[in-house]
Amino acid sequence: MSDIRRIGICTGGGDAPGLNAVIRAVVKSAILKYRWQVIGIPDGFDGLIWPEKSRPLTLKDVSGILPRGGTVLGTTNRGNPFHYCTIENGVEIARDISDEVIANSRQLGIDAVISIGGDGSQKIALELFQKGMKIVGVPKTIDNDLSATEVTFGFDTALVTATDAVDKIHTTAESHHRIMVVEVMGRDAGWIALEAGIAGGAHIILIPEIPFTIEKVCTHVALRERYGKHFTILVVAEGIRLPPELKENRRAGAVGNLVGNAIATHTHKDVRVSVLGHIQRGGSPTPFDRILATRFGVAAVDLIAEGGFGKMVCLHNTKIEAVNIADAIGQLKTVDPQGQLVNTARAIGICFGD
Ligand code: F6P
């Protein structure tokens, strides 16, 4: 029998569609299956600095949130209790306030915490676990770059948004005989660019994992022209490694603009750039993301009941399992340049600029 009576839940890092579905699943299964109370901690671990801001979450509180994007708990991608930054006399000071955070969670009567977040949030969760907090993790990122899980919720929704954008770009690109660049998210990994590029019928895909040159990109544009295709669509991940000639300009703005300008200079063709940005983080989660998020939420509650602290739920061979957070963090899952998906794209003539 578990001695858990009350659990806390927080969402940290960049938001992702499906966070509310996890919160709903946690609250429902904690209350209905285990008769526990649930405390909603606002804005990631920052919420434990001011315990008075935390509040109980009831079945009523989570009613209707399943299809909503964002997180009803709020989030931050700056809050780290081991390196908490404040400005004092105009100078930034970083302090370790983890003891305070742990003491505040005890004061709230929280027996265990569910931390929903990406790599950064799970690192914090691990450190708090090592200091004695009973904690379990739920992985999240639209970039789908966490190695411990086959897929994270939020990715599918972002993919639908990005693919829809590429579909829409198609007709205007063709009508105007233009080169159109669509910049998508993916700080370290090119999953959104690769999959939206394939699904949306892009002609060139640039991802962080495959170095490219503007020359090779323009050669492909010229090849298409020779075949009578006077428009070209590029999907570009925000995290691409720029070739040396573009590097100096990196601070000038979105990489999509840098790539677009360079192509315009080389080809003398009309180029337009669309930077999708945070649109990919919003919107109602797809059914796939709602279901995965719900499975993760229920599994995280079960993990607490089993005493599986210091672990994170994950998807493995279509089953929900648990891994040690210590083994899950710090290793990103990036696109394999020699992998099946890239080879499939190459086989249908998609160019990677290499
Ligand atoms: O980690 C997910 C992500 O969507 C990245 O692709 C992107 O670089 C980052 O978040 C942007 O986050 P923010 O604008 O919230 O700092």
PDB file of N, CA and C and ligand atoms in Angstrom, residues 77 142-143 185-187 238 278 281, ligand 1:
ATOM      1  N   ASN A  77      10.436  28.843 -19.209  1.00  0.00           N
ATOM      2  CA  ASN A  77      11.657  28.113 -19.568  1.00  0.00           C
ATOM      3  C   ASN A  77      12.887  28.754 -18.959  1.00  0.00           C
ATOM      4  N   ILE A 142       7.714  19.617 -28.611  1.00  0.00           N
ATOM      5  CA  ILE A 142       7.194  19.475 -29.984  1.00  0.00           C
ATOM      6  C   ILE A 142       8.313  19.028 -30.923  1.00  0.00           C
ATOM      7  N   ASP A 143       9.570  19.214 -30.489  1.00  0.00           N
ATOM      8  CA  ASP A 143      10.697  18.884 -31.381  1.00  0.00           C
ATOM      9  C   ASP A 143      10.924  17.375 -31.509  1.00  0.00           C
ATOM     10  N   MET A 185      10.159  24.945 -36.559  1.00  0.00           N
ATOM     11  CA  MET A 185      10.934  24.781 -35.322  1.00  0.00           C
ATOM     12  C   MET A 185      11.785  23.511 -35.371  1.00  0.00           C
ATOM     13  N   GLY A 186      12.668  23.393 -34.424  1.00  0.00           N
ATOM     14  CA  GLY A 186      13.598  22.270 -34.353  1.00  0.00           C
ATOM     15  C   GLY A 186      14.964  22.846 -34.064  1.00  0.00           C
ATOM     16  N   ARG A 187      15.202  23.094 -32.770  1.00  0.00           N
ATOM     17  CA  ARG A 187      16.438  23.763 -32.362  1.00  0.00           C
ATOM     18  C   ARG A 187      17.660  22.885 -32.581  1.00  0.00           C
ATOM     19  N   GLU A 238      14.838  25.544 -37.943  1.00  0.00           N
ATOM     20  CA  GLU A 238      15.472  26.741 -37.363  1.00  0.00           C
ATOM     21  C   GLU A 238      16.896  26.473 -36.870  1.00  0.00           C
ATOM     22  N   HIS A 278       5.995  30.236 -33.346  1.00  0.00           N
ATOM     23  CA  HIS A 278       5.250  29.645 -32.226  1.00  0.00           C
ATOM     24  C   HIS A 278       3.852  29.169 -32.583  1.00  0.00           C
ATOM     25  N   ARG A 281       3.518  25.724 -31.755  1.00  0.00           N
ATOM     26  CA  ARG A 281       3.372  25.302 -30.357  1.00  0.00           C
ATOM     27  C   ARG A 281       1.923  25.394 -29.884  1.00  0.00           C
TER      28      ARG A 281
HETATM   29  O1  F6P B   1      12.073  23.183 -27.607  1.00  0.00           O
HETATM   30  C1  F6P B   1      10.981  23.419 -28.405  1.00  0.00           C
HETATM   31  C2  F6P B   1      11.095  24.704 -29.146  1.00  0.00           C
HETATM   32  O2  F6P B   1       9.885  24.731 -29.813  1.00  0.00           O
HETATM   33  C3  F6P B   1      12.281  24.865 -30.095  1.00  0.00           C
HETATM   34  O3  F6P B   1      12.100  24.297 -31.346  1.00  0.00           O
HETATM   35  C4  F6P B   1      12.427  26.369 -30.167  1.00  0.00           C
HETATM   36  O4  F6P B   1      13.733  26.749 -30.472  1.00  0.00           O
HETATM   37  C5  F6P B   1      12.103  26.756 -28.783  1.00  0.00           C
HETATM   38  O5  F6P B   1      11.146  25.832 -28.305  1.00  0.00           O
HETATM   39  C6  F6P B   1      11.593  28.180 -28.648  1.00  0.00           C
HETATM   40  O6  F6P B   1      11.207  28.384 -27.339  1.00  0.00           O
HETATM   41  P1  F6P B   1      10.903  29.773 -26.633  1.00  0.00           P
HETATM   42  O7  F6P B   1      10.574  30.766 -27.680  1.00  0.00           O
HETATM   43  O8  F6P B   1       9.766  29.490 -25.728  1.00  0.00           O
HETATM   44  O9  F6P B   1      12.129  30.140 -25.905  1.00  0.00           O
END
